C-alpha positions as a printed NumPy array, in Angstrom:
array([[ -9.113,  -4.132,  18.13 ],
       [ -6.934,  -6.466,  19.82 ],
       [ -4.736,  -5.595,  22.705],
       [ -1.689,  -6.298,  20.671],
       [ -2.77 ,  -4.079,  17.884],
       [ -3.73 ,  -1.407,  20.31 ],
       [ -0.015,  -1.478,  21.887],
       [  1.69 ,  -1.772,  18.76 ],
       [ -0.264,   1.381,  17.255],
       [  0.431,   3.401,  20.461],
       [  4.316,   2.646,  20.392],
       [  4.612,   3.529,  16.852],
       [  2.602,   6.74 ,  17.44 ],
       [  4.522,   7.663,  20.432],
       [  7.637,   7.359,  18.344],
       [  6.624,   9.363,  15.222],
       [  4.235,  11.901,  16.884],
       [  5.458,  15.524,  17.556],
       [  2.346,  15.827,  20.048],
       [  2.952,  16.306,  23.582],
       [ -0.568,  15.537,  24.576],
       [ -1.244,  11.935,  23.863],
       [ -4.595,  12.012,  25.265],
       [ -5.854,  14.382,  22.505],
       [ -8.739,  13.368,  19.889],
       [ -6.395,  14.08 ,  17.257],
       [ -3.767,  11.409,  18.736],
       [ -6.638,   8.76 ,  19.3  ],
       [ -7.991,   9.046,  15.7  ],
       [ -4.47 ,   8.355,  14.472],
       [ -4.121,   5.617,  16.886],
       [ -7.417,   4.202,  15.58 ],
       [ -6.214,   4.529,  11.955],
       [ -2.946,   2.825,  12.69 ],
       [ -4.528,  -0.149,  14.636],
       [ -7.198,  -0.46 ,  11.347],
       [ -3.974,  -0.578,   9.061],
       [ -2.198,  -3.103,  11.071],
       [ -5.363,  -5.262,  11.429],
       [ -5.788,  -5.019,   7.678],
       [ -2.   ,  -6.053,   6.969],
       [ -2.686,  -9.176,   9.558],
       [ -5.819,  -9.998,   7.671],
       [ -4.185,  -9.827,   4.126],
       [ -1.601, -12.008,   5.408],
       [ -4.224, -14.51 ,   6.102],
       [ -6.861, -14.143,   3.554],
       [ -4.581, -13.953,   0.309],
       [ -2.331, -16.736,   0.855],
       [ -5.443, -18.806,   1.913],
       [ -7.057, -18.02 ,  -1.154],
       [ -4.113, -18.967,  -3.125],
       [ -3.962, -22.364,  -1.568],
       [ -7.786, -22.837,  -2.255],
       [ -7.21 , -21.729,  -5.626],
       [ -9.631, -18.908,  -5.815],
       [ -7.111, -15.869,  -5.755],
       [ -8.485, -14.113,  -8.925],
       [-12.218, -14.774,  -7.673],
       [-11.403, -13.517,  -4.186],
       [ -9.502, -10.481,  -5.418],
       [-12.798,  -9.329,  -7.749],
       [-15.084,  -9.832,  -4.973],
       [-12.812,  -8.146,  -2.426],
       [-12.266,  -5.099,  -4.645],
       [-16.07 ,  -4.813,  -5.36 ],
       [-16.741,  -4.937,  -1.715],
       [-13.834,  -2.561,  -0.722],
       [-14.861,  -0.035,  -3.444],
       [-18.446,   0.188,  -2.024],
       [-17.237,   0.039,   1.682],
       [-14.804,   2.991,   1.123],
       [-17.635,   5.204,   0.998],
       [-20.774,   3.228,   2.694],
       [-18.98 ,   2.893,   6.016],
       [-20.967,   0.698,   8.14 ],
       [-20.195,  -1.637,  11.03 ],
       [-17.225,  -3.13 ,  12.316],
       [-16.512,  -6.3  ,  14.223],
       [-15.961,  -5.482,  17.96 ],
       [-12.967,  -8.178,  18.295],
       [-10.223,  -8.969,  15.914],
       [-11.059, -12.54 ,  15.859],
       [-14.795, -11.751,  14.64 ],
       [-13.518,  -9.601,  11.902],
       [-11.19 , -12.343,  10.655],
       [-13.996, -14.98 ,  10.844],
       [-16.184, -12.605,   8.878],
       [-13.35 , -11.965,   6.407],
       [-12.929, -15.737,   5.914],
       [-16.52 , -16.12 ,   5.226],
       [-16.869, -13.025,   2.945],
       [-13.676, -13.493,   0.931],
       [-12.675, -17.05 ,   1.289],
       [-15.97 , -19.201,   1.481],
       [-18.17 , -17.077,  -0.497],
       [-16.088, -16.867,  -3.681],
       [-15.346, -20.618,  -3.227],
       [-19.032, -21.292,  -3.021],
       [-19.615, -19.114,  -6.08 ],
       [-16.913, -20.858,  -8.154],
       [-17.377, -24.421,  -7.069],
       [-20.823, -24.968,  -5.861],
       [-23.626, -22.41 ,  -6.899],
       [-23.833, -19.3  ,  -9.091],
       [-26.751, -17.066,  -8.548],
       [-28.951, -16.488, -11.962],
       [-28.783, -13.216, -13.294],
       [-32.394, -11.985, -12.27 ],
       [-31.166, -12.654,  -8.594],
       [-28.146, -10.607,  -9.122],
       [-30.381,  -7.768, -10.606],
       [-32.74 ,  -8.136,  -7.5  ],
       [-29.447,  -7.861,  -5.033],
       [-28.3  ,  -4.876,  -6.686],
       [-31.684,  -3.059,  -6.697],
       [-31.954,  -3.988,  -3.065],
       [-28.39 ,  -2.989,  -2.404],
       [-29.194,   0.659,  -3.861],
       [-32.052,   0.776,  -1.285],
       [-29.843,  -0.261,   1.543],
       [-27.006,   2.19 ,   0.629],
       [-29.483,   4.989,   0.192],
       [-31.108,   4.401,   3.674],
       [-27.975,   3.349,   5.644],
       [-24.623,   4.441,   3.934],
       [-22.548,   7.173,   5.518],
       [-23.662,   6.889,   8.896],
       [-20.278,   5.65 ,  10.325],
       [-20.072,   3.113,  13.12 ],
       [-21.187,   3.084,  16.541],
       [-17.842,   4.197,  17.829],
       [-17.174,   6.681,  15.156],
       [-20.448,   8.034,  13.931],
       [-20.731,  10.306,  10.796],
       [-22.576,  13.313,  12.441],
       [-22.094,  15.896,   9.768],
       [-25.199,  15.427,   7.502],
       [-23.435,  17.009,   4.599],
       [-20.592,  14.485,   4.8  ],
       [-22.79 ,  11.64 ,   5.32 ],
       [-24.749,  12.613,   2.25 ],
       [-21.604,  12.77 ,   0.229],
       [-20.677,   9.261,   1.544],
       [-23.958,   7.883,   0.6  ],
       [-23.785,   9.518,  -3.059],
       [-20.517,   8.278,  -3.55 ],
       [-21.27 ,   4.601,  -2.314],
       [-24.267,   4.633,  -4.79 ],
       [-22.229,   5.942,  -7.591],
       [-19.631,   3.376,  -7.133],
       [-22.203,   0.684,  -6.64 ],
       [-24.121,   1.791,  -9.988],
       [-20.641,   1.88 , -11.945],
       [-19.879,  -1.812, -10.851],
       [-23.216,  -2.987, -11.45 ],
       [-22.713,  -1.577, -14.932],
       [-19.496,  -3.325, -15.37 ],
       [-20.952,  -6.53 , -14.3  ],
       [-23.838,  -6.227, -16.877],
       [-21.208,  -5.579, -19.748],
       [-18.985,  -8.442, -18.757],
       [-20.672, -11.635, -20.13 ],
       [-19.189, -14.147, -17.271],
       [-21.802, -15.096, -14.831],
       [-19.091, -15.954, -12.406],
       [-17.836, -12.58 , -12.74 ],
       [-21.213, -11.025, -12.313],
       [-21.667, -12.985,  -9.192],
       [-18.331, -12.01 ,  -7.69 ],
       [-18.796,  -8.278,  -8.575],
       [-22.58 ,  -8.097,  -7.368],
       [-22.266,  -9.957,  -4.089],
       [-19.088,  -7.953,  -3.167],
       [-21.1  ,  -4.923,  -3.453],
       [-24.009,  -6.309,  -1.761],
       [-22.105,  -7.706,   1.264],
       [-20.372,  -4.19 ,   1.477],
       [-24.063,  -2.647,   1.559],
       [-25.221,  -5.321,   4.344],
       [-22.457,  -3.94 ,   6.481],
       [-24.346,  -0.709,   6.486],
       [-27.39 ,  -2.137,   8.08 ],
       [-28.199,  -0.855,  11.653],
       [-27.647,  -4.545,  12.989],
       [-23.961,  -4.401,  12.506],
       [-23.643,  -0.917,  14.339],
       [-24.323,  -2.121,  17.738]])
């Protein structure tokens, strides 16, 4: 988190919180959630207008929604610094859809291989949380894992039904990049 989002989140929480103990775990969790919201809004302000300027707003939206739907349950690593997160977001949500739309689309058999590989990645890694906030409850971890796999399967089925190779690329690669974030290398 950046220093500014940390201070902003803390100020907001101090104003709206009824708790006297601002050192509590509950306060820390709320502060972390608010910091994430502030950072997400700032990334939204950067990514969506940029995709509109580049001419890939629709494509970026499809990829982003696929990514977000899987990532909601798969959990996984986060960037340690805000600028790293913005750079990764630019790569995932601007460069990748631009590349798919204008340079190269993967053939269907590569997409299906990515989908199968992603199922294995999610099965073994989804739901574990982050290094800072691990999911320690085994039951909760299994629920996240199952939900991420189900969402991935539903999106894969949607991609199979849609005849457009472009949309198939966007959906499958959105899911796949979300799955990659669950690999242990992203949790350090």
